[in-house]
């Protein structure tokens, strides 16, 4: 899952970024409104964490930009105590939730998990697709009741495929979402192939049909409708 953190407080950015990384998220940052708008125009994010008080303008403009692009990005607003108006305005504009500063990082993580569950798993923390049972809280995947021994990247990759089931994900998109924006300059994406190969081996050896389709020269698709 790829997150864009829009926040002008450097210390907070460093702190949150470290924490999110530890929790398995790829995190990019934008310190100004300008930077945030540029980033959401070019890259796709699963979630944007948005501070509304930015040095060069109102963070709410980022929401407008996302809606304009019809992005499916989830949105969590960071607000100061006294900015009830902005909070309400943000929620009205389609933000998924807000969190008031100062907050505990565990609370931030809980909000993020809850947004992602609502958005991708219909509110449950157990997601069932293609013979797999994914526990989003524990970050574990079972196939036919058997726990798959996955690396962190394999888990993230499989979850990303499942979240986007029946949709072609290009290698570039997968690389960006799992490794971050800097990866789009990579010469080739063979490393993704290797992760996919390992995933397939682990899934099929648990006796479950492999639902990952390779689309030659393009990317991968997690197929659940038999096509
Ligand atoms: Ca601020």
mmCIF file of C-alpha atoms and ligand atoms in Angstrom:
data_model
loop_
_atom_site.group_PDB
_atom_site.id
_atom_site.type_symbol
_atom_site.label_atom_id
_atom_site.label_comp_id
_atom_site.label_asym_id
_atom_site.label_seq_id
_atom_site.Cartn_x
_atom_site.Cartn_y
_atom_site.Cartn_z
ATOM 1 C CA UNK A 1 0.000 0.000 0.000
ATOM 2 C CA UNK A 2 1.346 3.358 -0.978
ATOM 3 C CA UNK A 3 0.717 6.437 1.113
ATOM 4 C CA UNK A 4 1.379 10.087 0.399
ATOM 5 C CA UNK A 5 2.012 12.084 3.550
ATOM 6 C CA UNK A 6 1.328 15.798 3.070
ATOM 7 C CA UNK A 7 2.685 17.683 6.060
ATOM 8 C CA UNK A 8 5.013 20.658 6.481
ATOM 9 C CA UNK A 9 6.416 19.713 9.876
ATOM 10 C CA UNK A 10 9.665 17.910 9.044
ATOM 11 C CA UNK A 11 9.963 16.231 12.400
ATOM 12 C CA UNK A 12 6.436 14.850 12.233
ATOM 13 C CA UNK A 13 7.031 13.691 8.663
ATOM 14 C CA UNK A 14 10.167 11.771 9.653
ATOM 15 C CA UNK A 15 8.433 10.298 12.666
ATOM 16 C CA UNK A 16 5.292 9.161 10.825
ATOM 17 C CA UNK A 17 7.277 7.889 7.829
ATOM 18 C CA UNK A 18 9.408 5.633 10.002
ATOM 19 C CA UNK A 19 6.347 4.344 11.784
ATOM 20 C CA UNK A 20 4.419 3.642 8.577
ATOM 21 C CA UNK A 21 7.408 1.857 7.050
ATOM 22 C CA UNK A 22 7.589 -0.387 10.084
ATOM 23 C CA UNK A 23 3.947 -1.205 9.477
ATOM 24 C CA UNK A 24 4.507 -2.257 5.899
ATOM 25 C CA UNK A 25 3.536 0.904 4.013
ATOM 26 C CA UNK A 26 5.484 2.602 1.257
ATOM 27 C CA UNK A 27 5.394 6.277 2.150
ATOM 28 C CA UNK A 28 6.149 9.325 0.010
ATOM 29 C CA UNK A 29 6.088 12.858 1.353
ATOM 30 C CA UNK A 30 5.078 16.322 0.230
ATOM 31 C CA UNK A 31 6.012 19.308 2.389
ATOM 32 C CA UNK A 32 4.006 21.920 0.516
ATOM 33 C CA UNK A 33 0.657 22.217 -1.232
ATOM 34 C CA UNK A 34 2.431 22.687 -4.572
ATOM 35 C CA UNK A 35 4.427 19.494 -4.089
ATOM 36 C CA UNK A 36 1.325 17.562 -3.008
ATOM 37 C CA UNK A 37 -0.680 18.653 -6.051
ATOM 38 C CA UNK A 38 2.248 17.750 -8.330
ATOM 39 C CA UNK A 39 2.572 14.322 -6.762
ATOM 40 C CA UNK A 40 -1.112 13.370 -6.948
ATOM 41 C CA UNK A 41 -1.158 14.551 -10.562
ATOM 42 C CA UNK A 42 1.618 12.155 -11.504
ATOM 43 C CA UNK A 43 1.404 9.215 -9.115
ATOM 44 C CA UNK A 44 -1.376 7.030 -7.762
ATOM 45 C CA UNK A 45 -1.703 6.556 -4.039
ATOM 46 C CA UNK A 46 -3.866 4.220 -1.992
ATOM 47 C CA UNK A 47 -4.118 6.774 0.753
ATOM 48 C CA UNK A 48 -3.267 10.438 1.208
ATOM 49 C CA UNK A 49 -2.704 11.709 4.745
ATOM 50 C CA UNK A 50 -3.332 15.407 4.494
ATOM 51 C CA UNK A 51 -2.383 18.253 6.788
ATOM 52 C CA UNK A 52 -4.692 21.152 6.004
ATOM 53 C CA UNK A 53 -2.432 23.969 7.199
ATOM 54 C CA UNK A 54 0.327 24.117 4.609
ATOM 55 C CA UNK A 55 2.742 27.033 4.170
ATOM 56 C CA UNK A 56 1.637 27.816 0.622
ATOM 57 C CA UNK A 57 -2.083 27.241 0.907
ATOM 58 C CA UNK A 58 -5.050 25.216 2.036
ATOM 59 C CA UNK A 59 -4.596 21.419 1.988
ATOM 60 C CA UNK A 60 -8.224 21.090 0.909
ATOM 61 C CA UNK A 61 -7.075 21.919 -2.619
ATOM 62 C CA UNK A 62 -5.471 18.480 -2.780
ATOM 63 C CA UNK A 63 -8.901 16.899 -2.282
ATOM 64 C CA UNK A 64 -10.213 18.912 -5.199
ATOM 65 C CA UNK A 65 -7.349 17.688 -7.343
ATOM 66 C CA UNK A 66 -7.952 14.044 -6.407
ATOM 67 C CA UNK A 67 -11.669 14.304 -7.134
ATOM 68 C CA UNK A 68 -10.957 16.006 -10.442
ATOM 69 C CA UNK A 69 -8.878 12.985 -11.437
ATOM 70 C CA UNK A 70 -11.517 10.593 -10.128
ATOM 71 C CA UNK A 71 -8.760 8.873 -8.180
ATOM 72 C CA UNK A 72 -9.808 6.039 -5.876
ATOM 73 C CA UNK A 73 -7.413 7.308 -3.268
ATOM 74 C CA UNK A 74 -8.560 7.193 0.346
ATOM 75 C CA UNK A 75 -8.079 10.342 2.360
ATOM 76 C CA UNK A 76 -7.259 10.954 6.001
ATOM 77 C CA UNK A 77 -7.145 14.550 7.210
ATOM 78 C CA UNK A 78 -4.753 15.797 9.893
ATOM 79 C CA UNK A 79 -6.174 18.770 11.735
ATOM 80 C CA UNK A 80 -5.351 21.054 14.608
ATOM 81 C CA UNK A 81 -7.730 21.191 17.572
ATOM 82 C CA UNK A 82 -9.405 24.416 16.649
ATOM 83 C CA UNK A 83 -10.143 23.826 12.993
ATOM 84 C CA UNK A 84 -13.590 22.272 13.176
ATOM 85 C CA UNK A 85 -14.689 24.140 10.046
ATOM 86 C CA UNK A 86 -11.878 22.741 7.951
ATOM 87 C CA UNK A 87 -12.533 19.259 9.280
ATOM 88 C CA UNK A 88 -16.219 19.410 8.368
ATOM 89 C CA UNK A 89 -15.405 20.900 4.997
ATOM 90 C CA UNK A 90 -12.886 18.122 4.343
ATOM 91 C CA UNK A 91 -15.366 15.399 5.226
ATOM 92 C CA UNK A 92 -17.966 17.066 3.035
ATOM 93 C CA UNK A 93 -15.496 17.070 0.185
ATOM 94 C CA UNK A 94 -15.140 13.315 0.535
ATOM 95 C CA UNK A 95 -12.348 12.709 3.036
ATOM 96 C CA UNK A 96 -12.737 9.295 4.667
ATOM 97 C CA UNK A 97 -11.756 10.270 8.178
ATOM 98 C CA UNK A 98 -9.780 12.779 10.191
ATOM 99 C CA UNK A 99 -7.419 12.689 13.118
ATOM 100 C CA UNK A 100 -6.673 15.583 15.462
ATOM 101 C CA UNK A 101 -3.132 16.600 16.358
ATOM 102 C CA UNK A 102 -1.405 15.629 18.547
ATOM 103 C CA UNK A 103 -2.158 11.944 18.130
ATOM 104 C CA UNK A 104 -0.571 8.662 19.083
ATOM 105 C CA UNK A 105 0.941 6.791 16.193
ATOM 106 C CA UNK A 106 -0.988 3.688 17.161
ATOM 107 C CA UNK A 107 -4.170 5.701 16.698
ATOM 108 C CA UNK A 108 -3.006 6.830 13.284
ATOM 109 C CA UNK A 109 -2.336 3.241 12.306
ATOM 110 C CA UNK A 110 -5.757 2.161 13.583
ATOM 111 C CA UNK A 111 -7.450 4.880 11.497
ATOM 112 C CA UNK A 112 -5.490 3.901 8.402
ATOM 113 C CA UNK A 113 -6.319 0.220 8.816
ATOM 114 C CA UNK A 114 -9.970 1.058 9.334
ATOM 115 C CA UNK A 115 -10.103 3.229 6.197
ATOM 116 C CA UNK A 116 -8.413 0.534 4.104
ATOM 117 C CA UNK A 117 -10.746 -2.161 5.479
ATOM 118 C CA UNK A 118 -13.805 -0.071 4.702
ATOM 119 C CA UNK A 119 -12.521 0.777 1.277
ATOM 120 C CA UNK A 120 -11.255 -2.597 0.153
ATOM 121 C CA UNK A 121 -12.753 -5.285 2.369
ATOM 122 C CA UNK A 122 -16.278 -4.064 3.112
ATOM 123 C CA UNK A 123 -15.369 -3.288 6.728
ATOM 124 C CA UNK A 124 -14.158 -6.743 7.729
ATOM 125 C CA UNK A 125 -10.562 -7.485 8.610
ATOM 126 C CA UNK A 126 -10.804 -10.869 6.942
ATOM 127 C CA UNK A 127 -10.757 -10.816 3.177
ATOM 128 C CA UNK A 128 -11.565 -13.966 1.206
ATOM 129 C CA UNK A 129 -10.611 -14.215 -2.435
ATOM 130 C CA UNK A 130 -9.543 -16.955 -4.791
ATOM 131 C CA UNK A 131 -9.234 -19.622 -2.091
ATOM 132 C CA UNK A 132 -7.188 -17.316 0.101
ATOM 133 C CA UNK A 133 -8.090 -15.976 3.492
ATOM 134 C CA UNK A 134 -6.327 -12.733 4.313
ATOM 135 C CA UNK A 135 -6.193 -11.417 7.852
ATOM 136 C CA UNK A 136 -5.574 -7.692 7.400
ATOM 137 C CA UNK A 137 -4.944 -7.068 11.094
ATOM 138 C CA UNK A 138 -2.424 -9.829 11.596
ATOM 139 C CA UNK A 139 -1.029 -9.467 8.044
ATOM 140 C CA UNK A 140 -1.329 -13.202 7.500
ATOM 141 C CA UNK A 141 -2.627 -15.192 4.551
ATOM 142 C CA UNK A 142 -4.020 -18.700 4.683
ATOM 143 C CA UNK A 143 -4.659 -20.994 1.750
ATOM 144 C CA UNK A 144 -6.969 -23.931 2.511
ATOM 145 C CA UNK A 145 -6.479 -23.230 6.190
ATOM 146 C CA UNK A 146 -2.727 -23.462 5.825
ATOM 147 C CA UNK A 147 -0.699 -20.417 6.794
ATOM 148 C CA UNK A 148 1.474 -19.191 3.927
ATOM 149 C CA UNK A 149 4.999 -18.341 4.898
ATOM 150 C CA UNK A 150 5.302 -15.028 3.025
ATOM 151 C CA UNK A 151 7.888 -12.297 3.159
ATOM 152 C CA UNK A 152 6.615 -8.782 3.832
ATOM 153 C CA UNK A 153 6.886 -7.856 0.138
ATOM 154 C CA UNK A 154 5.122 -11.030 -0.957
ATOM 155 C CA UNK A 155 2.278 -10.268 1.434
ATOM 156 C CA UNK A 156 2.028 -6.683 0.181
ATOM 157 C CA UNK A 157 2.171 -7.788 -3.440
ATOM 158 C CA UNK A 158 -0.533 -10.419 -3.042
ATOM 159 C CA UNK A 159 -2.746 -7.998 -1.115
ATOM 160 C CA UNK A 160 -2.279 -5.336 -3.778
ATOM 161 C CA UNK A 161 -3.277 -7.846 -6.468
ATOM 162 C CA UNK A 162 -6.324 -8.954 -4.472
ATOM 163 C CA UNK A 163 -7.418 -5.368 -3.737
ATOM 164 C CA UNK A 164 -7.324 -4.798 -7.490
ATOM 165 C CA UNK A 165 -8.837 -8.135 -8.480
ATOM 166 C CA UNK A 166 -9.762 -8.599 -12.136
ATOM 167 C CA UNK A 167 -7.804 -5.488 -13.030
ATOM 168 C CA UNK A 168 -4.565 -5.505 -14.955
ATOM 169 C CA UNK A 169 -1.742 -4.035 -12.909
ATOM 170 C CA UNK A 170 1.249 -3.009 -14.948
ATOM 171 C CA UNK A 171 4.696 -3.809 -13.678
ATOM 172 C CA UNK A 172 5.315 -0.068 -13.307
ATOM 173 C CA UNK A 173 2.218 0.330 -11.114
ATOM 174 C CA UNK A 174 3.186 -2.633 -8.962
ATOM 175 C CA UNK A 175 6.727 -1.340 -8.584
ATOM 176 C CA UNK A 176 5.533 2.140 -7.604
ATOM 177 C CA UNK A 177 3.029 0.880 -5.081
ATOM 178 C CA UNK A 178 5.357 -1.550 -3.401
ATOM 179 C CA UNK A 179 8.705 0.131 -3.685
ATOM 180 C CA UNK A 180 7.900 3.821 -4.055
ATOM 181 C CA UNK A 181 8.117 6.472 -6.740
ATOM 182 C CA UNK A 182 11.887 6.364 -7.157
ATOM 183 C CA UNK A 183 11.518 2.890 -8.638
ATOM 184 C CA UNK A 184 9.910 4.146 -11.863
ATOM 185 C CA UNK A 185 13.395 4.863 -13.137
ATOM 186 C CA UNK A 186 14.377 1.206 -12.820
ATOM 187 C CA UNK A 187 15.678 -0.343 -16.035
ATOM 188 C CA UNK A 188 13.598 -3.444 -15.741
ATOM 189 C CA UNK A 189 11.104 -5.031 -13.432
ATOM 190 C CA UNK A 190 12.458 -8.568 -13.309
ATOM 191 C CA UNK A 191 12.419 -8.420 -9.531
ATOM 192 C CA UNK A 192 8.608 -8.386 -9.664
ATOM 193 C CA UNK A 193 8.612 -11.553 -11.727
ATOM 194 C CA UNK A 194 10.694 -13.232 -9.036
ATOM 195 C CA UNK A 195 8.301 -12.216 -6.294
ATOM 196 C CA UNK A 196 5.334 -13.432 -8.359
ATOM 197 C CA UNK A 197 7.066 -16.733 -9.018
ATOM 198 C CA UNK A 198 7.662 -17.280 -5.307
ATOM 199 C CA UNK A 199 4.087 -16.336 -4.463
ATOM 200 C CA UNK A 200 2.714 -18.801 -6.999
ATOM 201 C CA UNK A 201 4.885 -21.569 -5.664
ATOM 202 C CA UNK A 202 3.709 -20.927 -2.100
ATOM 203 C CA UNK A 203 0.034 -20.718 -3.086
ATOM 204 C CA UNK A 204 -0.006 -23.815 -5.229
ATOM 205 C CA UNK A 205 1.960 -25.907 -2.770
ATOM 206 C CA UNK A 206 -0.832 -25.233 -0.268
ATOM 207 C CA UNK A 207 -3.168 -26.884 -2.784
ATOM 208 C CA UNK A 208 -4.919 -23.716 -3.930
ATOM 209 C CA UNK A 209 -5.320 -22.756 -7.559
ATOM 210 C CA UNK A 210 -3.058 -19.905 -8.586
ATOM 211 C CA UNK A 211 -5.242 -16.936 -9.535
ATOM 212 C CA UNK A 212 -2.426 -14.697 -10.708
ATOM 213 C CA UNK A 213 -2.440 -14.294 -14.482
ATOM 214 C CA UNK A 214 0.552 -12.937 -16.371
ATOM 215 C CA UNK A 215 -0.404 -10.608 -19.170
ATOM 216 C CA UNK A 216 2.534 -10.884 -21.491
ATOM 217 C CA UNK A 217 4.639 -7.742 -21.713
ATOM 218 C CA UNK A 218 2.160 -5.825 -19.536
ATOM 219 C CA UNK A 219 1.798 -7.024 -16.004
ATOM 220 C CA UNK A 220 -0.358 -9.144 -13.752
ATOM 221 C CA UNK A 221 -3.958 -9.671 -12.818
ATOM 222 C CA UNK A 222 -5.581 -11.505 -9.918
ATOM 223 C CA UNK A 223 -8.525 -13.257 -11.516
ATOM 224 C CA UNK A 224 -11.528 -14.416 -9.490
ATOM 225 C CA UNK A 225 -14.219 -14.880 -12.113
ATOM 226 C CA UNK A 226 -12.715 -17.840 -13.903
ATOM 227 C CA UNK A 227 -11.667 -15.805 -16.934
HETATM 228 CA CA1 LIG B 1 0.893 22.320 9.084
#
